[in-house]
Short mmCIF file of C-alpha atoms and ligand atoms in Angstrom, two decimals:
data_model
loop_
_atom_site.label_atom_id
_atom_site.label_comp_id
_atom_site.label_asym_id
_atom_site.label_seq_id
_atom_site.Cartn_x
_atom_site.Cartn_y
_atom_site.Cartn_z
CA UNK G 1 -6.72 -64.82 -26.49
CA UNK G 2 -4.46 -62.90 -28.97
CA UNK G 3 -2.53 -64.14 -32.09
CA UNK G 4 -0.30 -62.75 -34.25
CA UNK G 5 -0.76 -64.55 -37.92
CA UNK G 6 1.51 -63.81 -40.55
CA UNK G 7 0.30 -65.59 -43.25
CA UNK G 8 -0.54 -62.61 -45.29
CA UNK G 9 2.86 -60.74 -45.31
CA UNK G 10 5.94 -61.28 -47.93
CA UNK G 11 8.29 -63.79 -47.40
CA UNK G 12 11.39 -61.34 -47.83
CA UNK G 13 9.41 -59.61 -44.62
CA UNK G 14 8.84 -62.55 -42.47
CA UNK G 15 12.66 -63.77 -43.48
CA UNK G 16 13.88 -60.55 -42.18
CA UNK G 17 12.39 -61.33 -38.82
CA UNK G 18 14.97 -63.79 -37.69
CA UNK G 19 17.56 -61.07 -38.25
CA UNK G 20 16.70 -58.47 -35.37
CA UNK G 21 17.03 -61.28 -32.63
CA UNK G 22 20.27 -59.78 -31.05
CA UNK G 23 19.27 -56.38 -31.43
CA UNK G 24 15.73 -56.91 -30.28
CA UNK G 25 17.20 -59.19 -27.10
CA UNK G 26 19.86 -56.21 -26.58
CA UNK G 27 16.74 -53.57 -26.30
CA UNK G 28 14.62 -55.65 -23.80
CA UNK G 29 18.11 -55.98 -21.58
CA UNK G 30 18.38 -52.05 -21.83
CA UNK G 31 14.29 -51.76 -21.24
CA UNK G 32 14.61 -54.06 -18.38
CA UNK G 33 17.66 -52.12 -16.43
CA UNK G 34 16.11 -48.79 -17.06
CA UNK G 35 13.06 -50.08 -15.50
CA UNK G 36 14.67 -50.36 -12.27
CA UNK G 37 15.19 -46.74 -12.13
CA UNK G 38 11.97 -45.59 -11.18
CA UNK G 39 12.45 -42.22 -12.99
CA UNK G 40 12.15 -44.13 -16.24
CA UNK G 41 8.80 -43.14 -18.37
CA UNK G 42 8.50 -47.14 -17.76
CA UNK G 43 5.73 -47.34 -14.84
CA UNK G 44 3.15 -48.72 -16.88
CA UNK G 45 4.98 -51.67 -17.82
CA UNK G 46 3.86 -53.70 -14.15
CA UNK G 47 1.24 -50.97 -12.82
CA UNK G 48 -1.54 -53.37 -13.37
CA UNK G 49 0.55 -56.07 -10.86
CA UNK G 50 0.98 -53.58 -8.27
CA UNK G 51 -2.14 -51.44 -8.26
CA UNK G 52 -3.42 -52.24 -4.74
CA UNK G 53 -6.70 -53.17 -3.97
CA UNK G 54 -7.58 -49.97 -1.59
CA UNK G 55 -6.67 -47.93 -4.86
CA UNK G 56 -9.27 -49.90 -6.34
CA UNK G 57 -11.61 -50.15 -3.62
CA UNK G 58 -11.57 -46.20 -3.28
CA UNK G 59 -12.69 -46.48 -7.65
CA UNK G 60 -15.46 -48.82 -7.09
CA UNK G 61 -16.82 -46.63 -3.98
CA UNK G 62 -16.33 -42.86 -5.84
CA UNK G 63 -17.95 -44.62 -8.86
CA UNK G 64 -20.65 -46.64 -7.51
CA UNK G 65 -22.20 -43.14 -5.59
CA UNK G 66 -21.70 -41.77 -8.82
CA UNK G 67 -23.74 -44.44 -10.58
CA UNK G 68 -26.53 -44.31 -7.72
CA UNK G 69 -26.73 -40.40 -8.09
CA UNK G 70 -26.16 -39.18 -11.37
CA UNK G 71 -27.32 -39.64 -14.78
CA UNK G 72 -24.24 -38.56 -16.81
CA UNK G 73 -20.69 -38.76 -16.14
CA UNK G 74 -18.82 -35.94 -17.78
CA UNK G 75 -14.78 -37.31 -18.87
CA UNK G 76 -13.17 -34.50 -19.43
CA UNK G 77 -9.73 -34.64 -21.27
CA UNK G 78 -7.39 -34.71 -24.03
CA UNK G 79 -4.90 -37.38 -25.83
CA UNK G 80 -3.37 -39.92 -23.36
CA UNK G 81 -5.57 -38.49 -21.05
CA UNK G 82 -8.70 -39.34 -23.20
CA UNK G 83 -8.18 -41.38 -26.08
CA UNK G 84 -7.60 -44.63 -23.82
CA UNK G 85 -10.92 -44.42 -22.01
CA UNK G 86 -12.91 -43.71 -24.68
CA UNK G 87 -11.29 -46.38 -26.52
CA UNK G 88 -12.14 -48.77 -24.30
CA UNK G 89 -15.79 -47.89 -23.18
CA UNK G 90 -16.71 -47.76 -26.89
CA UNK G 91 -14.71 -51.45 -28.10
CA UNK G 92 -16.74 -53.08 -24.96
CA UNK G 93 -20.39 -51.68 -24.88
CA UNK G 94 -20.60 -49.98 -28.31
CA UNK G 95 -21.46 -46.88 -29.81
CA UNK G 96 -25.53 -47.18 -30.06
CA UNK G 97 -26.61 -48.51 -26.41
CA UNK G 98 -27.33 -46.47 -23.58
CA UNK G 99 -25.85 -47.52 -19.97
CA UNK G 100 -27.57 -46.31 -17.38
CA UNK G 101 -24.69 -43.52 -16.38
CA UNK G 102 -24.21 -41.63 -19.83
CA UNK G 103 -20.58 -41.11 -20.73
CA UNK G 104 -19.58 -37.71 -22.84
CA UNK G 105 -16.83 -36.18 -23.64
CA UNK G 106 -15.90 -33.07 -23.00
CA UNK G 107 -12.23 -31.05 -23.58
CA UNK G 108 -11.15 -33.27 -26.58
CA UNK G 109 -11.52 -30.33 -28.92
CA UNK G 110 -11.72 -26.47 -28.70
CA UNK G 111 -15.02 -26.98 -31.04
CA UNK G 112 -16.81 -24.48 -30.01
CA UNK G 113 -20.63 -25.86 -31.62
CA UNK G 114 -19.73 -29.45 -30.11
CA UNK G 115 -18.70 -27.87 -26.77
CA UNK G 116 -21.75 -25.59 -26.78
CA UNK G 117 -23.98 -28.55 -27.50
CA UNK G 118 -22.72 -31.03 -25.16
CA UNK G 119 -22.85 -28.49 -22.72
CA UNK G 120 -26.82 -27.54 -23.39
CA UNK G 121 -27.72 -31.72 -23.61
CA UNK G 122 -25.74 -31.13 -20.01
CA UNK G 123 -27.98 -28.14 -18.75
CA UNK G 124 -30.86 -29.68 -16.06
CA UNK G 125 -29.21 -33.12 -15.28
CA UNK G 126 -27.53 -35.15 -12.47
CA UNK G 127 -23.76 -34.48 -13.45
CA UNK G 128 -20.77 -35.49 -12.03
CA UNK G 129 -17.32 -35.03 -13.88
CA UNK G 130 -14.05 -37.22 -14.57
CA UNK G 131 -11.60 -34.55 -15.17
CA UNK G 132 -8.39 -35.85 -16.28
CA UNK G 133 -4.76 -34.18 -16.66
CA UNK G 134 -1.59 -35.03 -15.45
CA UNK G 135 -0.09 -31.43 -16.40
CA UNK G 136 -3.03 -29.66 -15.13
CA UNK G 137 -2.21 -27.24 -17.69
CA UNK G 138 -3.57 -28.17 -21.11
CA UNK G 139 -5.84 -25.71 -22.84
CA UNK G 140 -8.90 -27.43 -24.04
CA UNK G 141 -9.69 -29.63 -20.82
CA UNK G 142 -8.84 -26.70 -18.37
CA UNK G 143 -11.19 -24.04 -20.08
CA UNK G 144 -13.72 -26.66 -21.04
CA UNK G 145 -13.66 -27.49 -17.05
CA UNK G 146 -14.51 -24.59 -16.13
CA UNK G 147 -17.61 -24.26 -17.90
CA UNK G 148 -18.99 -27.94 -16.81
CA UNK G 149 -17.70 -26.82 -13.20
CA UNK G 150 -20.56 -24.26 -13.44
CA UNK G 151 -22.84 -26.61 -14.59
CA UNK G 152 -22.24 -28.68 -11.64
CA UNK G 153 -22.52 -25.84 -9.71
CA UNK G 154 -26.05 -25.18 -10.61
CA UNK G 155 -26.50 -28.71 -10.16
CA UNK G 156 -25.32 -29.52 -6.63
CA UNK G 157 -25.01 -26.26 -5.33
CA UNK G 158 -21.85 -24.94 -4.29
CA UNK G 159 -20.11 -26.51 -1.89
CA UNK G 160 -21.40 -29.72 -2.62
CA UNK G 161 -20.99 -29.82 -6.11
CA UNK G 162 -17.23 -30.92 -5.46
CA UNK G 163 -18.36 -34.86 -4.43
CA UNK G 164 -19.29 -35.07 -7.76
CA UNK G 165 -15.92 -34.13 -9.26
CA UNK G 166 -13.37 -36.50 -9.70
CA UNK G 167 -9.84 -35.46 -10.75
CA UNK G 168 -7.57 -37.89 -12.19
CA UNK G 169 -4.24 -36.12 -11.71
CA UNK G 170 -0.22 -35.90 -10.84
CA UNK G 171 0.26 -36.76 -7.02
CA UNK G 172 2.05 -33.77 -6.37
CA UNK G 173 2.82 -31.17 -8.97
CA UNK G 174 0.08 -29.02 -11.19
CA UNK G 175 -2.24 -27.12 -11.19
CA UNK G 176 -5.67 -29.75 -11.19
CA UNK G 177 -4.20 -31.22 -8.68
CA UNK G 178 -3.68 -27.74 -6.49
CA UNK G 179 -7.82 -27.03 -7.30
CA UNK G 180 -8.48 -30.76 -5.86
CA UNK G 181 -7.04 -29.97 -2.47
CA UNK G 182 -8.51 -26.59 -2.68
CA UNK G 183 -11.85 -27.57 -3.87
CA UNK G 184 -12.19 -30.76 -1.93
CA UNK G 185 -12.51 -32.96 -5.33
CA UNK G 186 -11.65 -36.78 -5.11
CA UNK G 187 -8.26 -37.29 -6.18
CA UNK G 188 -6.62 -40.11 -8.29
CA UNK G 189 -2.83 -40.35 -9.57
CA UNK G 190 -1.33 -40.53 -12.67
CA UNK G 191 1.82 -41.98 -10.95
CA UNK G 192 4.58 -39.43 -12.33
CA UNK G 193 6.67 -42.13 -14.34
CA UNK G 194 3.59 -43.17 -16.77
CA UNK G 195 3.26 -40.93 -19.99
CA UNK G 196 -0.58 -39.86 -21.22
CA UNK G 197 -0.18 -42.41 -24.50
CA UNK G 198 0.52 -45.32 -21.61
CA UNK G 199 -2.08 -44.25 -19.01
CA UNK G 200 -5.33 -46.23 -20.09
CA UNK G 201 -3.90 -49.27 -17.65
CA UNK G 202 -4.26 -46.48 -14.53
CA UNK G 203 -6.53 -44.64 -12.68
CA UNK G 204 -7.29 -42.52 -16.10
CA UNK G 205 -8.87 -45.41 -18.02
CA UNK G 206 -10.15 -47.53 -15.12
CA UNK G 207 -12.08 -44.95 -13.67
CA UNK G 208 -14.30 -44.08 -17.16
CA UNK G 209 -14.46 -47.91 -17.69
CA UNK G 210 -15.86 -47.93 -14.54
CA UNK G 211 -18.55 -46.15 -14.58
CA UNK G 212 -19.11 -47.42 -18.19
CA UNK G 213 -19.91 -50.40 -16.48
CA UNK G 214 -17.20 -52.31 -17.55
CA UNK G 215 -15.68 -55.76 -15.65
CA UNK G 216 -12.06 -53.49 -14.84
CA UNK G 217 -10.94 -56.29 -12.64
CA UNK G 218 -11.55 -58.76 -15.57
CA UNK G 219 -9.50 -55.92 -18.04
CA UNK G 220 -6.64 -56.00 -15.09
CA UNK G 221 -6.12 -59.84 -15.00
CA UNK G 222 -5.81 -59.53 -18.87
CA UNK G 223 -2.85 -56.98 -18.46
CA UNK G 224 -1.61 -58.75 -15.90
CA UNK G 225 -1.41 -62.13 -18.08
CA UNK G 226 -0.08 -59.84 -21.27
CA UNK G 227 3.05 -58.43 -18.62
CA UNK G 228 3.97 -62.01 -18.38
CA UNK G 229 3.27 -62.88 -21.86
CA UNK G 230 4.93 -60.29 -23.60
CA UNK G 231 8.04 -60.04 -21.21
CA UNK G 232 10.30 -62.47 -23.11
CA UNK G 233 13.45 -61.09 -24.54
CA UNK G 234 12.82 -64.02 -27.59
CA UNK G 235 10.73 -62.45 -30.89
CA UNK G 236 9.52 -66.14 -31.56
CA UNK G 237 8.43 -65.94 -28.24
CA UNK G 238 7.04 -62.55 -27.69
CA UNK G 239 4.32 -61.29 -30.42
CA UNK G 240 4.28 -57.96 -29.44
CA UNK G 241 8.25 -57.76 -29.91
CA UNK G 242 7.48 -59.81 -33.54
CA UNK G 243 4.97 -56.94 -34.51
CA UNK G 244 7.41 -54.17 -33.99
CA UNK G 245 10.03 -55.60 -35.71
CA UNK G 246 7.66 -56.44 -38.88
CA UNK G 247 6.88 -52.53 -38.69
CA UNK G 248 10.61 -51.81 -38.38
CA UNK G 249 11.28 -54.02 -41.56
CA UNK G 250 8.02 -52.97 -43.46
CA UNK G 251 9.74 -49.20 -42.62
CA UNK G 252 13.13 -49.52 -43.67
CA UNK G 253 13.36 -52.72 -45.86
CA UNK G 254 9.87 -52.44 -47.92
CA UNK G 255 9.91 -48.94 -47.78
CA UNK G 256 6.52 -48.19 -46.28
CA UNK G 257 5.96 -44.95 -45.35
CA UNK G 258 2.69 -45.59 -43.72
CA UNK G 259 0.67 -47.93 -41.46
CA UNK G 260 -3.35 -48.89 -41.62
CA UNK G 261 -4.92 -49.97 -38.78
CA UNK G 262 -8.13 -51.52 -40.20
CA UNK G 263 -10.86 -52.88 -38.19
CA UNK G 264 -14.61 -54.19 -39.19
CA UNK G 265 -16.49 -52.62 -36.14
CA UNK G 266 -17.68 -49.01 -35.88
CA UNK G 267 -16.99 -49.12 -32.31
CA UNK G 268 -13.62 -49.75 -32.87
CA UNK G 269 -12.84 -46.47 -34.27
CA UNK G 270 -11.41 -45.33 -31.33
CA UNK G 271 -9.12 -48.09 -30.29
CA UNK G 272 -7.80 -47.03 -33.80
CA UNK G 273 -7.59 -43.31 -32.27
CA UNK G 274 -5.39 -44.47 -29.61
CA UNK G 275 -3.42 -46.90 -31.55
CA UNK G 276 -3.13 -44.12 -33.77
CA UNK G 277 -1.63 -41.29 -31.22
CA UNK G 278 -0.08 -44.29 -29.29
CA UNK G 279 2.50 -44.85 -32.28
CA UNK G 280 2.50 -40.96 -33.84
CA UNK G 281 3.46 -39.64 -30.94
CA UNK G 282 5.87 -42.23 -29.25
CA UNK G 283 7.85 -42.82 -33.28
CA UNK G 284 7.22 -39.75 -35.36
CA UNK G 285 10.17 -37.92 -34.71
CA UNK G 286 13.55 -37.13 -36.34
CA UNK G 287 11.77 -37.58 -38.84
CA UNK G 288 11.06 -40.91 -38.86
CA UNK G 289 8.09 -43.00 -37.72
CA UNK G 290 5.98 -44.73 -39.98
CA UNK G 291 2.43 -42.83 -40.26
CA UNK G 292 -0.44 -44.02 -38.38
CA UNK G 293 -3.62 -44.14 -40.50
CA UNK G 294 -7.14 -45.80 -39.25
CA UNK G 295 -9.37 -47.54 -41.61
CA UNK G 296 -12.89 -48.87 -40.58
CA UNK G 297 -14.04 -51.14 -43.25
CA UNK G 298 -16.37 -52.03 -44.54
CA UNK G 299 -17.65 -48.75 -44.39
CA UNK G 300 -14.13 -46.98 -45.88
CA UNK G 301 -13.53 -49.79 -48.54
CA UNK G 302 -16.30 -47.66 -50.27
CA UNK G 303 -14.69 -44.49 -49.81
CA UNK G 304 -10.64 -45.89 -49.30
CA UNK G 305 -10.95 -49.08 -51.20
CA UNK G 306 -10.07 -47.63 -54.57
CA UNK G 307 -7.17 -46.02 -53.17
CA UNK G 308 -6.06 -49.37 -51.49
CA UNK G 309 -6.34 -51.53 -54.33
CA UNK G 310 -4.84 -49.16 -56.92
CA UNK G 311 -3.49 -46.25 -55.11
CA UNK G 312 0.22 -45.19 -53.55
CA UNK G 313 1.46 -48.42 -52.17
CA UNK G 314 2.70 -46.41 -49.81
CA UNK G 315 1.37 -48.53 -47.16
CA UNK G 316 1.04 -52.17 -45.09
CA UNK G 317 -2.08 -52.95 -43.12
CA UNK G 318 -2.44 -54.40 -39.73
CA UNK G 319 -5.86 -56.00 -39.45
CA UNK G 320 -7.40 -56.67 -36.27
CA UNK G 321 -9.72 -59.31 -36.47
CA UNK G 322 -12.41 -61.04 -34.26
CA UNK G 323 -13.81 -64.35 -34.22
CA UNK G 324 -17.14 -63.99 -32.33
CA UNK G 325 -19.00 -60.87 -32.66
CA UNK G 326 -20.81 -59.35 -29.52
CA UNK G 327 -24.16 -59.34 -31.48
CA UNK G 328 -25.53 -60.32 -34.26
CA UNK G 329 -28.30 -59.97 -37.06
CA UNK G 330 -29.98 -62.44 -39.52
CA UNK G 331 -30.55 -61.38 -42.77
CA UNK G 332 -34.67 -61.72 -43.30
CA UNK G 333 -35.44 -63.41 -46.44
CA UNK G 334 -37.77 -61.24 -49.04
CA UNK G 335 -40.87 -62.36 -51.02
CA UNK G 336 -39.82 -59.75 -54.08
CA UNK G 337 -36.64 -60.32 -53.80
CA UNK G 338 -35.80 -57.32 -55.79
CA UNK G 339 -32.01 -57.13 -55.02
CA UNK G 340 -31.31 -60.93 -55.61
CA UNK G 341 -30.03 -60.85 -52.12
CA UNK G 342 -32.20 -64.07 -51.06
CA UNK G 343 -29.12 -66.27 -51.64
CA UNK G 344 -27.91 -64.12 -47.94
CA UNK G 345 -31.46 -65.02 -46.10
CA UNK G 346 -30.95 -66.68 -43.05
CA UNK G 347 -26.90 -66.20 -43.17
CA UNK G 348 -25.90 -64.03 -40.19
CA UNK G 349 -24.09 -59.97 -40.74
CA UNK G 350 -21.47 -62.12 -38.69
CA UNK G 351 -20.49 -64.36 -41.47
CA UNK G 352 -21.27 -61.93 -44.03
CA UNK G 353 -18.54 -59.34 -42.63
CA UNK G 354 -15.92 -62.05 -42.23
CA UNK G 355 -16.49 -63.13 -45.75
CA UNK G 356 -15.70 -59.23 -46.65
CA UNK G 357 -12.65 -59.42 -44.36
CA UNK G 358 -11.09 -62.47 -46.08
CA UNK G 359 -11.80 -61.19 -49.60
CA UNK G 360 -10.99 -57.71 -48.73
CA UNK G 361 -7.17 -58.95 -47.53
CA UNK G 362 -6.83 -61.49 -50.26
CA UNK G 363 -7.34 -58.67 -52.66
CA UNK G 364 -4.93 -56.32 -51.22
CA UNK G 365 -2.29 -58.61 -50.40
CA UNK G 366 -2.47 -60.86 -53.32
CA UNK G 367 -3.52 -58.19 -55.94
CA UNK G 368 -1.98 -55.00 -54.51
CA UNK G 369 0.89 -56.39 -53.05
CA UNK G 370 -0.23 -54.93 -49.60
CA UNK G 371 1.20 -56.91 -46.65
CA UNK G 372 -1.12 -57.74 -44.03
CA UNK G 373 -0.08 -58.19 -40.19
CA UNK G 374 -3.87 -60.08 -38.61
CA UNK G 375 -3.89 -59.65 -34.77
CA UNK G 376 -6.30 -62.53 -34.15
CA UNK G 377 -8.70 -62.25 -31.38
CA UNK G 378 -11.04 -65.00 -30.18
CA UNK G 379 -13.88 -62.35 -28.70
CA UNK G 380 -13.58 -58.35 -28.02
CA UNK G 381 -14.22 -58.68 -24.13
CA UNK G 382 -12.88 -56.63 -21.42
CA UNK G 383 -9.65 -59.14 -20.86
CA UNK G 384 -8.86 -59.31 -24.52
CA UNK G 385 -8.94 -55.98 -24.58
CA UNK G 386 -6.64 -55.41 -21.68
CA UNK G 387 -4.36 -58.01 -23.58
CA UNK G 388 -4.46 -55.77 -26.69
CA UNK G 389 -3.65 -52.50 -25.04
CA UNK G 390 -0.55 -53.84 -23.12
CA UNK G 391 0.46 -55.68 -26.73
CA UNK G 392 0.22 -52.12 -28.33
CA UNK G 393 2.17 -50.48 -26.01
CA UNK G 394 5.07 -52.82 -25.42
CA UNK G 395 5.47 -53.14 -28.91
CA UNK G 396 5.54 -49.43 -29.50
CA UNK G 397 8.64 -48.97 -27.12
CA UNK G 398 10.08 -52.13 -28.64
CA UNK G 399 9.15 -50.33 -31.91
CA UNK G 400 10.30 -46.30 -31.40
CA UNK G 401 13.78 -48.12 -29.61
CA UNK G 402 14.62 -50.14 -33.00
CA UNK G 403 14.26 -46.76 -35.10
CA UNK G 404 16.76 -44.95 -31.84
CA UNK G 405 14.01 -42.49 -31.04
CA UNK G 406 12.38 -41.95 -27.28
CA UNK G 407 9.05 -43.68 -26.96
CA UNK G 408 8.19 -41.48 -24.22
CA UNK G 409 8.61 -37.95 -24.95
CA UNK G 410 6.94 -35.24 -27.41
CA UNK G 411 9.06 -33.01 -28.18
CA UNK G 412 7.44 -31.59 -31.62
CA UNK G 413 3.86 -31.09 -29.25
CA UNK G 414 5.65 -28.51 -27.46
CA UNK G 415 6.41 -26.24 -30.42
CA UNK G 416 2.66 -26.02 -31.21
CA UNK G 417 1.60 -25.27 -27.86
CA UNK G 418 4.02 -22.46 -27.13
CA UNK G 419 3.20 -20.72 -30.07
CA UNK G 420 -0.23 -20.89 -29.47
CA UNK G 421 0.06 -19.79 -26.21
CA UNK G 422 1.85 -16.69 -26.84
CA UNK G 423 -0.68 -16.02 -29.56
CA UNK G 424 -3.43 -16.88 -27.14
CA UNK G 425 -1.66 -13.59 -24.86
CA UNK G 426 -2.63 -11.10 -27.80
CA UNK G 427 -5.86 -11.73 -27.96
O1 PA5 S 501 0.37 -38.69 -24.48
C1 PA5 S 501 0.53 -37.57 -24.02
O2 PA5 S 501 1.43 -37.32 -23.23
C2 PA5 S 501 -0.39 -36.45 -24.41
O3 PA5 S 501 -1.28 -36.86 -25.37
C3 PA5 S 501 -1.15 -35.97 -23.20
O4 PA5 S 501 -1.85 -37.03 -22.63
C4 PA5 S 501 -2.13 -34.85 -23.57
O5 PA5 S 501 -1.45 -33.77 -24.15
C5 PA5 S 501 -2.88 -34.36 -22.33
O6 PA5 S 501 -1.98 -33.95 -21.34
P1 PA5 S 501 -2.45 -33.74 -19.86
O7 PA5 S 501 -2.82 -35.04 -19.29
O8 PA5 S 501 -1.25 -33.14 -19.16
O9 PA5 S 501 -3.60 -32.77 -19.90
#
């Protein structure tokens, strides 16, 4: 279960709310009649209601020989076409325990010491490789690809190396998806109307999840109940509609320039990544778009928390908080008792962090005058996560619409990339 609590946010801000009805109702109208078009960037809004089960069948089987053969499963990928997967993997089984398949990831980065390393840890095992791009095209992940297809190579041999590639792809149109037919790789679509930053509900998140070991039918029913619960027109009815307009007010009422995603779990820190790219590149354009910033406390509060407190209040947080942690620890009680900590012994990290969490927002918000937005969730499990994803993203459009920019292009990407390309032709 997810809630949105606003207890921790102004009063001017949660008065404003009641003000953006009409518009917001107007939007979701618009949203809902471009939908029908199936040319809109909207598929992602019911994918996980019409995925069929021989798609999914045809995951479970490529996976589970996968599983049964290899030792490491190779994503390979960029942004949208990384970022949800890893997101996801990491929130469910954390960052510490080894599954039986390894997951790395390769083609995130043109690091050439992390690519070199993975790449040795890679040399002499069972590989097999998730390559995913819906363009085909993009720099890292293609020349990243080739070097792990030579790995797999060695590994298989060569014609049978290509079982143990799986391309996650366009349907029709790029190059990855040309080398698939060629090669004889098994194929799965990135349905053409579903943008990278929206893709972690298709083939290019379920796949990784997967083989992570992850209950995906359990993370489908949870986007499947989130398309129904966050499909009313109503803010008091919708949360994810309520959180975009508190970021549209925080933006152009308060003033905020900036957003902080703060969680209280390492392994969160890359649900923050997506979040993160999920909202910078749907909203930060024409110039506008409130920054996306990531905080993982406690561990930042001792190297952010002075900036927080007493800094540029040129931010709001959005804190996502959960009530029952996977795992836990109980502090042991010392004879010495040298720090004075005994007062802790026999209290759980569990409580311990929440105690941190509650102080840590009174502070800001009471003290700093930093609103906090708490997205409430009763556990971190793979439904509640699916929940979360699909609240992220409908919010987002609801979010980029009410500031008049496209959700679904990147038009400022481009500029980068075509520069660096015709660099890339001196060299
Ligand atoms: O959200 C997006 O559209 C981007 O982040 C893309 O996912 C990213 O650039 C990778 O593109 P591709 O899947 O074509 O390799």
């Amino acid at each position: 279960m997810i809630r949105l609590n606003l207890t921790k946010i102004s009063s001017s801000c949660r008065n404003s709310l009641k003000n953006y009805k009409t518009q917001v109702a107007a939007i979701d109208a618009n949203i809902k009649s471009k939908k029908k078009n199936q040319s809109a960037m909207m598929g992602w809004i019911d994918y996980a209601t019409n995925i069929s089960s021989a798609e999914l069948k045809k995951m479970e089987k490529v996976v589970k020989k996968i599983q049964e053969e290899c030792e490491v499963l190779v994503v390979v990928g960029i942004g949208g076409s990384y970022l949800g997967p890893r997101a996801a993997i990491d929130a469910i089984n954390g960052i510490v325990k080894d599954s039986k398949l390894k997951i790395v990831y390769l083609g995130n980065t043109l690091s050439p010491t992390y690519t070199a390393q993975v790449l040795e840890y890679l040399k002499n095992k069972r590989i097999a490789i998730n390559v995913i791009s819906k363009s085909g095209t993009t720099l890292e992940p293609s020349l990243v690809f080739r070097c792990v297809v030579e790995l797999a190579k060695k590994c298989w041999g060569p014609k049978k190396y290509a079982k143990y590639v799986i391309a996650t792809t366009d349907a029709k149109n790029g190059a990855l998806h040309q080398a698939a037919f060629a090669e004889g790789y098994e194929e799965f679509v990135i349905p053409t109307n579903i943008g990278g930053r929206y893709s972690v509900f298709t083939p290019v998140g379920l796949i990784p999840m997967m083989a992570a070991g992850l209950d995906v039918n359990s993370f489908i029913d949870g986007v499947k109940d989130a398309i129904v619960k966050y499909d009313n027109a109503d803010i008091d009815e919708n949360d994810a509609y309520k959180y975009a307009v508190l970021r549209h007010v925080e933006r152009t009422k308060i003033k905020k320039s900036a957003e902080a995603l703060i969680t209280y779990e390492p392994h969160f820190i890359y649900l923050a990544e997506w979040w993160k790219q999920l909202f910078g590149e749907s909203e930060g354009k024409q110039k506008k778009g409130l920054l996306p910033i990531s905080l993982n406390f406690t561990t930042d509060l001792h190297s952010m928390g002075q900036y927080c407190q007493d800094g540029n209040p040129l931010f709001f947080e959005t804190t996502i908080a959960v009530g029952k942690y996977q795992e836990d620890v109980t502090i042991p009680k010392t004879l010495l008792n040298f720090d004075k900590l005994n007062y802790l012994a026999n209290h759980k990290l569990s409580e311990i962090n929440d105690v941190a969490m509650n102080s840590t927002i009174d502070a800001h918000f009471v003290n700093a005058g930093l609103d906090n937005v708490m997205i409430e969730l009763d556990e971190m499990n793979t439904y509640n996560l699916g929940q979360l994803m699909y609240f992220f993203c409908k919010a987002c459009m609801m979010s980029a619409y009410l500031q008049d920019v496209d959700p679904f292009n990147q038009p400022g990407v481009e500029i980068y990339k075509f520069k660096m390309k015709e660099s890339l032709k001196k060299i």
